CSV table of C-alpha atoms in Angstrom, one decimal:
chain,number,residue,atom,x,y,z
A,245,UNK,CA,-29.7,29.5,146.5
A,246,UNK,CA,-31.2,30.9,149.2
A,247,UNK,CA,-30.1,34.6,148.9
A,248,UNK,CA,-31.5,34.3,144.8
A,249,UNK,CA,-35.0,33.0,146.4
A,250,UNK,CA,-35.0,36.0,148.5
A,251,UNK,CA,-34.3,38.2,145.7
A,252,UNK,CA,-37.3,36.3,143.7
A,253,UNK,CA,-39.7,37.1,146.5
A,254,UNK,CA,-38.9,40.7,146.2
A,255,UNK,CA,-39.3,41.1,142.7
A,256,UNK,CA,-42.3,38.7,143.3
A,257,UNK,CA,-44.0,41.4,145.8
A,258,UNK,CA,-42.8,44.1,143.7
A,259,UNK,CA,-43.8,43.0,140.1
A,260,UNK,CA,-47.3,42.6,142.1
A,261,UNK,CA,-47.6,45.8,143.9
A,262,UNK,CA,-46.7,47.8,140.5
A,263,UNK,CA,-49.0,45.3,138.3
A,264,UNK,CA,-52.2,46.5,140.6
A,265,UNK,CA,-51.0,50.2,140.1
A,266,UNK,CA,-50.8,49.9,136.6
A,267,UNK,CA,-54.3,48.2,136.7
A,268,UNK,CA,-55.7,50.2,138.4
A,269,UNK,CA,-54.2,53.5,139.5
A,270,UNK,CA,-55.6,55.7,136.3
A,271,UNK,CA,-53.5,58.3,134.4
A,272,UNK,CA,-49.9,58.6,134.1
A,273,UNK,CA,-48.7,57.1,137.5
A,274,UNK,CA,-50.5,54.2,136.6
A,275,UNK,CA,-49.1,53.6,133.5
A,276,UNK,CA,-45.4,54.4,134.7
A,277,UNK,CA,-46.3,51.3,137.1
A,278,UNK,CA,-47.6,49.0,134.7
A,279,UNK,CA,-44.5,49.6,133.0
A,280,UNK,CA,-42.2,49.0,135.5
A,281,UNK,CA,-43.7,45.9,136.4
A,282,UNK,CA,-43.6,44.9,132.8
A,283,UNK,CA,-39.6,45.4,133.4
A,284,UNK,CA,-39.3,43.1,136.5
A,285,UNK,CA,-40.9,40.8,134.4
A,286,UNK,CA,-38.1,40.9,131.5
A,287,UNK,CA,-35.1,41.4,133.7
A,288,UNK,CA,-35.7,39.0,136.6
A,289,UNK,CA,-35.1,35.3,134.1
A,290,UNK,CA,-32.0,37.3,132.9
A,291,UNK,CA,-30.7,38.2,136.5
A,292,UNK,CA,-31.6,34.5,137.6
A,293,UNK,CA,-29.4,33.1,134.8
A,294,UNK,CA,-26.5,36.0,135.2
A,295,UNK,CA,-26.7,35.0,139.3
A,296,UNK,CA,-26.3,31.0,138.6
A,297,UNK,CA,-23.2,31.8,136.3
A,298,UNK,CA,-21.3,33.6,138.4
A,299,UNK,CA,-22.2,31.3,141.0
A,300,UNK,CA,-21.1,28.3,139.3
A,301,UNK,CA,-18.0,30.1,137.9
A,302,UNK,CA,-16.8,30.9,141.8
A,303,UNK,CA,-17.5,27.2,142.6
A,304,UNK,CA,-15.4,26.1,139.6
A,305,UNK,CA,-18.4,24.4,137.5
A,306,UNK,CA,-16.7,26.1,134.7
A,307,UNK,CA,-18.4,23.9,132.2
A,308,UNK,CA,-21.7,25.2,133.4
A,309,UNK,CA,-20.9,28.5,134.0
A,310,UNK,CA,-20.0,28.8,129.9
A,311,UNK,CA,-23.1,27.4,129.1
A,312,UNK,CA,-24.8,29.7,131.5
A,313,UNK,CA,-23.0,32.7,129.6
A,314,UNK,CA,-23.1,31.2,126.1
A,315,UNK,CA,-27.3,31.1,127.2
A,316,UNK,CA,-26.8,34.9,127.9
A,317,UNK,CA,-24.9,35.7,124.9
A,318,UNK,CA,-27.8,33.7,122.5
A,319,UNK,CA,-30.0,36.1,124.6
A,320,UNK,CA,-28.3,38.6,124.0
A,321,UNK,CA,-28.1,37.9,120.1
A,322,UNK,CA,-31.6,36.8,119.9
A,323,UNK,CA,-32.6,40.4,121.1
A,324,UNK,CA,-30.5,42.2,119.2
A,325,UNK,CA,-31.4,40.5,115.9
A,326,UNK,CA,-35.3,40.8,117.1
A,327,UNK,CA,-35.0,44.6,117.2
A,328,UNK,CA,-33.3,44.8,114.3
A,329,UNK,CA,-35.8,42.9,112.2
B,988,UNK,CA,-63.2,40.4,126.6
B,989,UNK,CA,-63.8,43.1,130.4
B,990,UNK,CA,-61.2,43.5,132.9
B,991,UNK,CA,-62.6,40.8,135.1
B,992,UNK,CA,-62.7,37.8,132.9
B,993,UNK,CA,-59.9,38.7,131.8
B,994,UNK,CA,-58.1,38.6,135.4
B,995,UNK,CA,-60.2,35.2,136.0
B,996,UNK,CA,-58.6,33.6,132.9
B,997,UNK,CA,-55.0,35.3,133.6
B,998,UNK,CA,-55.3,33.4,136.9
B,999,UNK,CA,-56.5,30.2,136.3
B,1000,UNK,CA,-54.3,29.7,133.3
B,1001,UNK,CA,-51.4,30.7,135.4
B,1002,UNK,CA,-52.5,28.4,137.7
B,1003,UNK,CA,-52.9,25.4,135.7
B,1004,UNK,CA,-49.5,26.6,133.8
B,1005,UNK,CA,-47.2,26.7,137.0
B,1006,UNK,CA,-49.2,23.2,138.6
B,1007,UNK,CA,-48.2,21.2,134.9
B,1008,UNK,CA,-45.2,23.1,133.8
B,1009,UNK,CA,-46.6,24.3,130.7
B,1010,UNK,CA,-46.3,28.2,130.9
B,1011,UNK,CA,-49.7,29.5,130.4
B,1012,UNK,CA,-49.9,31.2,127.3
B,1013,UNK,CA,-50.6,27.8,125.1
B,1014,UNK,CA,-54.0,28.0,127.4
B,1015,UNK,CA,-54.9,31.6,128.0
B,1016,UNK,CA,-54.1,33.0,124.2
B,1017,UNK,CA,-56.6,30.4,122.9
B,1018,UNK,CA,-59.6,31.3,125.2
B,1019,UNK,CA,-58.4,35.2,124.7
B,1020,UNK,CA,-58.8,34.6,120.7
B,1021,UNK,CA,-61.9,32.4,121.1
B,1022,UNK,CA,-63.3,35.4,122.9
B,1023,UNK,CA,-62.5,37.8,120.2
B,1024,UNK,CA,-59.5,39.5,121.5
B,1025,UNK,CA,-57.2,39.6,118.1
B,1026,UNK,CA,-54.2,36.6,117.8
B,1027,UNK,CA,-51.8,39.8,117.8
B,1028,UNK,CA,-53.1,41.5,120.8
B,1029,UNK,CA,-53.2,38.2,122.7
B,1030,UNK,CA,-49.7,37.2,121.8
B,1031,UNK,CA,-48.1,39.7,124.5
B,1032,UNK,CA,-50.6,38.8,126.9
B,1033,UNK,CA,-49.9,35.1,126.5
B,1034,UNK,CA,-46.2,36.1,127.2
B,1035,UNK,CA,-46.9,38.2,130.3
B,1036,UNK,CA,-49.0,35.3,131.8
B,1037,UNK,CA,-46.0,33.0,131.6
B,1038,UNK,CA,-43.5,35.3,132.6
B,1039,UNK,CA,-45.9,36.3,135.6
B,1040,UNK,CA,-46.2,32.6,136.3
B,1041,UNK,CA,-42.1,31.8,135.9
B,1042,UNK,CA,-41.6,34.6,138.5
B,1043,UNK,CA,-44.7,33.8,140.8
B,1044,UNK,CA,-43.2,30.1,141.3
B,1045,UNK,CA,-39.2,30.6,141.5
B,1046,UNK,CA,-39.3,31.7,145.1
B,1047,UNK,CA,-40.7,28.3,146.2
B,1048,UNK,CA,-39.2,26.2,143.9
B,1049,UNK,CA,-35.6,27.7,144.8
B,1050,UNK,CA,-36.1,27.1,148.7
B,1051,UNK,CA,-37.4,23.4,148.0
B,1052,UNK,CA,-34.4,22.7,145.9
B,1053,UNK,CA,-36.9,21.1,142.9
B,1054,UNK,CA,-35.3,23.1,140.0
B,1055,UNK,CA,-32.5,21.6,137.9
B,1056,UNK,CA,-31.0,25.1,136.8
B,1057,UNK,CA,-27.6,23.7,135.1
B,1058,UNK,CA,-30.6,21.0,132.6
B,1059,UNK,CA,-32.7,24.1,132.4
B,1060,UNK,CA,-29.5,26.2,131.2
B,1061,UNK,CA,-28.0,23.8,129.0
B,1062,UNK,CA,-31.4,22.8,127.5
B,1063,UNK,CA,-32.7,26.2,127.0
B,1064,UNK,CA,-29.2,27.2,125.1
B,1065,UNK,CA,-30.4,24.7,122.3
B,1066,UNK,CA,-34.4,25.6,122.5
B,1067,UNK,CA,-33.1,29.3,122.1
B,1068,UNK,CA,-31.3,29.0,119.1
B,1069,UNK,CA,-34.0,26.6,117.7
B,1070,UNK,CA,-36.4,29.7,118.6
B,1071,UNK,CA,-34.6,32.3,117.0
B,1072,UNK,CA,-34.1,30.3,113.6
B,1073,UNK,CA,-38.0,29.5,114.0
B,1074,UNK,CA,-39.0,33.0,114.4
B,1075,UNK,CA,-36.6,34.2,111.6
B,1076,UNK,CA,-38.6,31.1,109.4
B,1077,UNK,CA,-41.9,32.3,111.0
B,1078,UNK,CA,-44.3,32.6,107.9
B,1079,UNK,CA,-42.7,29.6,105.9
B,1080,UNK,CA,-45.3,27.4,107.4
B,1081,UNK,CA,-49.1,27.7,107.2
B,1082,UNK,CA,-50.7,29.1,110.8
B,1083,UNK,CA,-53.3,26.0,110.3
B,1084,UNK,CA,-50.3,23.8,109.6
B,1085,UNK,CA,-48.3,25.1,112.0
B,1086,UNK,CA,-51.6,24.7,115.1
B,1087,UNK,CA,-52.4,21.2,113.7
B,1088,UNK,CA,-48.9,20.0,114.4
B,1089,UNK,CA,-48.9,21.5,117.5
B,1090,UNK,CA,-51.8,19.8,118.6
B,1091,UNK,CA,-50.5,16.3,117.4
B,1092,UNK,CA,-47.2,16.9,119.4
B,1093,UNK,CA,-49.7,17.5,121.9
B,1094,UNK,CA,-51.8,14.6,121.9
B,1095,UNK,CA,-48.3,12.2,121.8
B,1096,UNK,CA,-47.0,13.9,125.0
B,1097,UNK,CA,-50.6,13.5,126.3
B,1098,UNK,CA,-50.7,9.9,125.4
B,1099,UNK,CA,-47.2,8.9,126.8
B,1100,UNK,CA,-48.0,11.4,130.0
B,1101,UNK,CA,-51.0,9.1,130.9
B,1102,UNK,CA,-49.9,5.5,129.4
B,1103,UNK,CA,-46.9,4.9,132.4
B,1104,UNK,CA,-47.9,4.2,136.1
B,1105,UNK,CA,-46.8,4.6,139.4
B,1106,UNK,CA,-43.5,6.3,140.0
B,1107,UNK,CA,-40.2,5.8,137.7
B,1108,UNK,CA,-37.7,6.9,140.3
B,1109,UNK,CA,-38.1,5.0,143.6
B,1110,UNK,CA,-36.7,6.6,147.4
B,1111,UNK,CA,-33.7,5.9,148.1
B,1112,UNK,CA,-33.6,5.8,152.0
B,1113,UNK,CA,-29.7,6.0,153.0
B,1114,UNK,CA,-30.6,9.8,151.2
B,1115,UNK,CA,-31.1,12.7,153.5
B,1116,UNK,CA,-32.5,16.7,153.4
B,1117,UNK,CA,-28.9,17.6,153.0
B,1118,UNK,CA,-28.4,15.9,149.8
B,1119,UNK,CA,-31.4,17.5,148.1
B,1120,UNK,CA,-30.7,19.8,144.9
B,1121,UNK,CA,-28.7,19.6,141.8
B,1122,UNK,CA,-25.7,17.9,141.7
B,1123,UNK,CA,-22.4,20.4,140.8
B,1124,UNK,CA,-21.0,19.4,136.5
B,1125,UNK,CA,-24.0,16.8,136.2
B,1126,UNK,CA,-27.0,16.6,134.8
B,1127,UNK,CA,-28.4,14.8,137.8
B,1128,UNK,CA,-29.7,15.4,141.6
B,1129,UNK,CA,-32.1,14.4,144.5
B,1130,UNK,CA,-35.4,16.3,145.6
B,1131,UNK,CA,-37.8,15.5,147.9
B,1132,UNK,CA,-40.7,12.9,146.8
B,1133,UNK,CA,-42.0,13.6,150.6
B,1134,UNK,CA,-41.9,13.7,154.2
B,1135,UNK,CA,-38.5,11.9,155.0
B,1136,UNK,CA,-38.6,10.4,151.6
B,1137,UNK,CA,-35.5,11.3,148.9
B,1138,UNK,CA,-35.3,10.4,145.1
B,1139,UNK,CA,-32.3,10.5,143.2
B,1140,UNK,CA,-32.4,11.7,139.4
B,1141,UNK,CA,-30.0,11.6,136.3
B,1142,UNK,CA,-31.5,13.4,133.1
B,1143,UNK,CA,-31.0,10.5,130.6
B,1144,UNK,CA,-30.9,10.1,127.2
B,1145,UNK,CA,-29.6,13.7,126.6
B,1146,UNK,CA,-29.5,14.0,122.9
B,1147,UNK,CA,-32.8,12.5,122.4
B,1148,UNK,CA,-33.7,14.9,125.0
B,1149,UNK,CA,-32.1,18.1,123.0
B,1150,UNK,CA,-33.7,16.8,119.5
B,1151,UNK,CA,-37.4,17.2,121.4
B,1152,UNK,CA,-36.1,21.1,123.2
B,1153,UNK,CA,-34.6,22.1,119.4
B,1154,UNK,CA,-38.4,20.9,118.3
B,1155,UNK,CA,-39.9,22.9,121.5
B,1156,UNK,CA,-38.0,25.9,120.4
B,1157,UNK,CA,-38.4,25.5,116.8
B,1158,UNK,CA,-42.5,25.4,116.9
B,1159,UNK,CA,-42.0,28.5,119.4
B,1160,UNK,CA,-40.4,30.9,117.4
B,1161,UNK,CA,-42.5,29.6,114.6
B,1162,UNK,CA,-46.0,29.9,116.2
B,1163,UNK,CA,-45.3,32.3,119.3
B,1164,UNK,CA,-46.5,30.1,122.3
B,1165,UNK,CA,-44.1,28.9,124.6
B,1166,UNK,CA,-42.7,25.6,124.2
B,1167,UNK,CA,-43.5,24.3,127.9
B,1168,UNK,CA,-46.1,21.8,126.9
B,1169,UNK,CA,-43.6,20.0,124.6
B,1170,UNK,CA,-40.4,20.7,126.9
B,1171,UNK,CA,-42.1,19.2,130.2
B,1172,UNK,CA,-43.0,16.2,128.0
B,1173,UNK,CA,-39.9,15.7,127.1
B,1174,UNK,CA,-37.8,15.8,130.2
B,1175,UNK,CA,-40.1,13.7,131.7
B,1176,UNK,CA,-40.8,11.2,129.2
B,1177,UNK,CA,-37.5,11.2,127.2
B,1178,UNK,CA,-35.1,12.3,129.5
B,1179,UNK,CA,-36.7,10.3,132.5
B,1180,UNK,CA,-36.5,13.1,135.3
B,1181,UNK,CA,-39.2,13.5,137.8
B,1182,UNK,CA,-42.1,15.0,136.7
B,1183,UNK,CA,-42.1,17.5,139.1
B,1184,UNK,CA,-38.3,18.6,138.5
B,1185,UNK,CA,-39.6,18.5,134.7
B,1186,UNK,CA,-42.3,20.8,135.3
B,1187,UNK,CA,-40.0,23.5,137.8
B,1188,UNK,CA,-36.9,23.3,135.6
B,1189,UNK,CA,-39.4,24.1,132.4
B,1190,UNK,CA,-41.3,27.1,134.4
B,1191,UNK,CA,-37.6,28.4,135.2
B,1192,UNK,CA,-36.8,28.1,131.4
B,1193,UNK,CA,-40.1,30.0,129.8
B,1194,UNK,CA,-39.4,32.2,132.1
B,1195,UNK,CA,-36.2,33.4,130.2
B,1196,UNK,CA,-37.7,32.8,126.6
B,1197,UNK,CA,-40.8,34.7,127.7
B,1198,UNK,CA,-38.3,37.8,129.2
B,1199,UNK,CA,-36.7,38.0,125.4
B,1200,UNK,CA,-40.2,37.9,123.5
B,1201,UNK,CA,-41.6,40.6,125.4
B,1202,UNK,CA,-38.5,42.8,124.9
B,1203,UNK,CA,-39.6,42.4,121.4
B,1204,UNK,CA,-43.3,43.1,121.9
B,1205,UNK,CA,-42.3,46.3,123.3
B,1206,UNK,CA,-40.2,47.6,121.5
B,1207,UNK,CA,-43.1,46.6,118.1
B,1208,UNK,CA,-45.5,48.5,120.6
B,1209,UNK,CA,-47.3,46.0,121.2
B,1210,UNK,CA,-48.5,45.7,124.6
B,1211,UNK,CA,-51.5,47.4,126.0
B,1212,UNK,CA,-49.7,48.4,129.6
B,1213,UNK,CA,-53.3,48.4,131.6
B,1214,UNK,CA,-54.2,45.0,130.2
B,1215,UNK,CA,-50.7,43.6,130.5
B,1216,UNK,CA,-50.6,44.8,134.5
B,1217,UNK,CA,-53.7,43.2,135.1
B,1218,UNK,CA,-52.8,39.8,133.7
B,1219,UNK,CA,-49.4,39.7,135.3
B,1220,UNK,CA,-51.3,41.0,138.7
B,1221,UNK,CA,-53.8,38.4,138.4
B,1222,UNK,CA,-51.3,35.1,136.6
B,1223,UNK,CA,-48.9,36.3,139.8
B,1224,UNK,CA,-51.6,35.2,142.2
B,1225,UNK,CA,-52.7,32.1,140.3
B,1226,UNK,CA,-49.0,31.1,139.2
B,1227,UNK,CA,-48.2,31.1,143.3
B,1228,UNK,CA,-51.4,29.0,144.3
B,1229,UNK,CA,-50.5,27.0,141.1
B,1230,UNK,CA,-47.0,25.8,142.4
B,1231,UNK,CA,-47.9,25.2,145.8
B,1232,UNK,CA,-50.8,22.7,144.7
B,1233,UNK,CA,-47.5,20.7,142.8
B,1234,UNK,CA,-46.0,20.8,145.9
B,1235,UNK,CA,-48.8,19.2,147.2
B,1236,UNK,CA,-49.9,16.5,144.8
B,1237,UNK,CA,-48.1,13.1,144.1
B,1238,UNK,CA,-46.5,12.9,141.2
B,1239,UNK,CA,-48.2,10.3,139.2
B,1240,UNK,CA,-51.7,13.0,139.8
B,1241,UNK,CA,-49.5,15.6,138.3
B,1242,UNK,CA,-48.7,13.9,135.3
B,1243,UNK,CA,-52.6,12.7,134.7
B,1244,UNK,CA,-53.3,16.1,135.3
B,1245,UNK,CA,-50.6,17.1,132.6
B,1246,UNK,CA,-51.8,14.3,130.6
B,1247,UNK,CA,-55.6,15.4,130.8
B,1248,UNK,CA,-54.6,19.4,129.9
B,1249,UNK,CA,-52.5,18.2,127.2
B,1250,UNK,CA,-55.2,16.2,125.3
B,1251,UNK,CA,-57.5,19.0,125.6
B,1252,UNK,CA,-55.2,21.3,124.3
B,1253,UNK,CA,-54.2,18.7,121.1
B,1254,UNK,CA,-57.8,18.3,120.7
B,1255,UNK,CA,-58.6,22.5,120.2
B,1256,UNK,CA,-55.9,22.7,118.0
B,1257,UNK,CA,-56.6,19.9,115.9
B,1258,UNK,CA,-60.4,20.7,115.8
B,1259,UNK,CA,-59.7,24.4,115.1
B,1260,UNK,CA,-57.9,24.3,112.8
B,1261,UNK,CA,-58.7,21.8,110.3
């Protein structure tokens, strides 16, 4: 848990960083950074989730770990169905 | 709306969001609307506040053990599928409808919130640091009330529980707010876990539904980037400051404090709308 709250803080520092460029850095380079902090804030809830199923898969919580990839496959479905909508 | 309220609302809402659990779109797209910014434009930024806020407070909330990822997961699986049926619904229910309810369900988790005193789950003192976190193939666990004290948790009453995260999810995908101020609620008050594993384990879980609603936002073209940047720059700050004041606070003042943002959130709905 540890190693997954040090991989938090960096997209913390990082989504921050790139949310003040895309603020306030004008033209193109800001935008690409408002962007790419817009991604860190999609993927990181999806890499949390993908991290604690494989971790509970290795420790042999398998009952968790398919509920942890059934989550990912709703997400997955959810997404999918939004786009095409 | 200019940049700088805008930043000042973005963080206090954060703020407040991350302290009660709530996420804080249910408080920053109401003040954004009430300030002229249209309900369509404020949607995304509503959603970028809580997923600003979900990130701000996972680093501290993973080192102090207080989240209960295997409820969150298995809760959010149901309050996902709820959402996605509600969004595909969306537009079967009136809007007004559809706020005034929200505002009820509000009002009840605000009443219930403030009604019970003192703290449900005593210290257990043969518990120690090294048993803090969530237990592996339960629902349960033990964090840390406070210095040298330890409180065991089981998340009870779990289909009760699921009914009120289907209903979170549900009025979600129907209305476009995050469900955080009826899913704290409801592990708290139904499911009888700490409030302050309630509120963590909910930030972690709008977290994710926020992540899949601003894929969508995107790709409908929907979010200004400048104004989105600023909010998650300025919900980042307040989301972090937010989570360390739970940290700080006894329980029983987080919940009032729940309670007391709850019943003036019921009461703008109610009064807005009818």
């Amino acid at each position: 848990m540890q190693r997954l709250a040090g991989l938090m803080q960096i997209a913390l520092v990082a989504a921050f960083v790139l949310a003040l460029g895309g603020a306030f850095v004008p033209g193109s380079a800001g935008h690409a950074s408002g962007v790419a902090c817009i991604v860190i804030l999609i993927v990181t809830p999806v890499v949390r989730v993908g991290w604690l199923t494989t971790s509970w898969a290795r420790s042999g919580d398998r009952r968790f770990a398919l509920l942890g990839g059934g989550l990912l496959l709703v997400l997955a479905v959810g997404a999918v169905i939004a786009f095409l909508k | 709306m200019n940049p700088v309220e805008l930043a000042i609302a973005a963080f206090i809402t954060a703020g407040i969001g991350a302290l009660g659990g709530l996420g804080g779109a249910i408080l920053l797209v109401p003040v954004l609307v009430l300030s002229g910014v249209s309900a369509r434009d404020a949607a995304p930024l509503g959603l970028i506040s809580v997923a600003a806020g979900s990130l701000a407070a996972a680093p501290h909330q993973l080192r102090a053990h207080v989240v209960n990822h295997r409820l969150g997961v298995s809760t959010e699986i149901i309050s996902s599928i709820a959402a996605l049926g509600g969004a595909l619904a969306s537009g079967v229910i009136g809007q007004s409808v559809l706020a005034v309810m929200l505002g009820v369900v509000a009002l009840v988790a605000a009443f219930f919130g403030a009604r019970r005193k003192g703290i449900r789950n005593l210290p257990d003192p043969s518990l120690t640091t090294s048993d803090v976190g969530e237990h592996r193939g339960s629902l349960s666990g033990v964090y840390q009330l406070d210095e040298g004290e330890f409180v065991a948790y089981r998340a009870r009453r779990v289909p009760s529980g699921l009914l009120g995260m289907a209903s979170a999810g549900l009025i979600a995908g129907l209305s476009g707010v995050s469900g955080g101020f009826i899913k704290t609620p409801t592990t708290s008050e139904v499911m009888q876990v700490p409030v302050k594993v309630a509120a963590a384990t909910t930030t972690f879980t709008v977290g994710i539904t926020s992540a899949v609603a601003l894929l969508v936002y995107e790709a409908q073209g929907r979010i200004v980037v400048s104004d989105a940047a600023l909010v998650a720059a300025a919900a980042l700050v307040g989301g972090t400051l937010g989570v360390r004041l739970q940290a700080a606070l006894p329980p029983p003042l987080v919940r009032k404090s729940l309670s007391a943002v709850l019943l003036v959130i019921g009461t703008l709905l109610i009064v807005k709308n009818l």
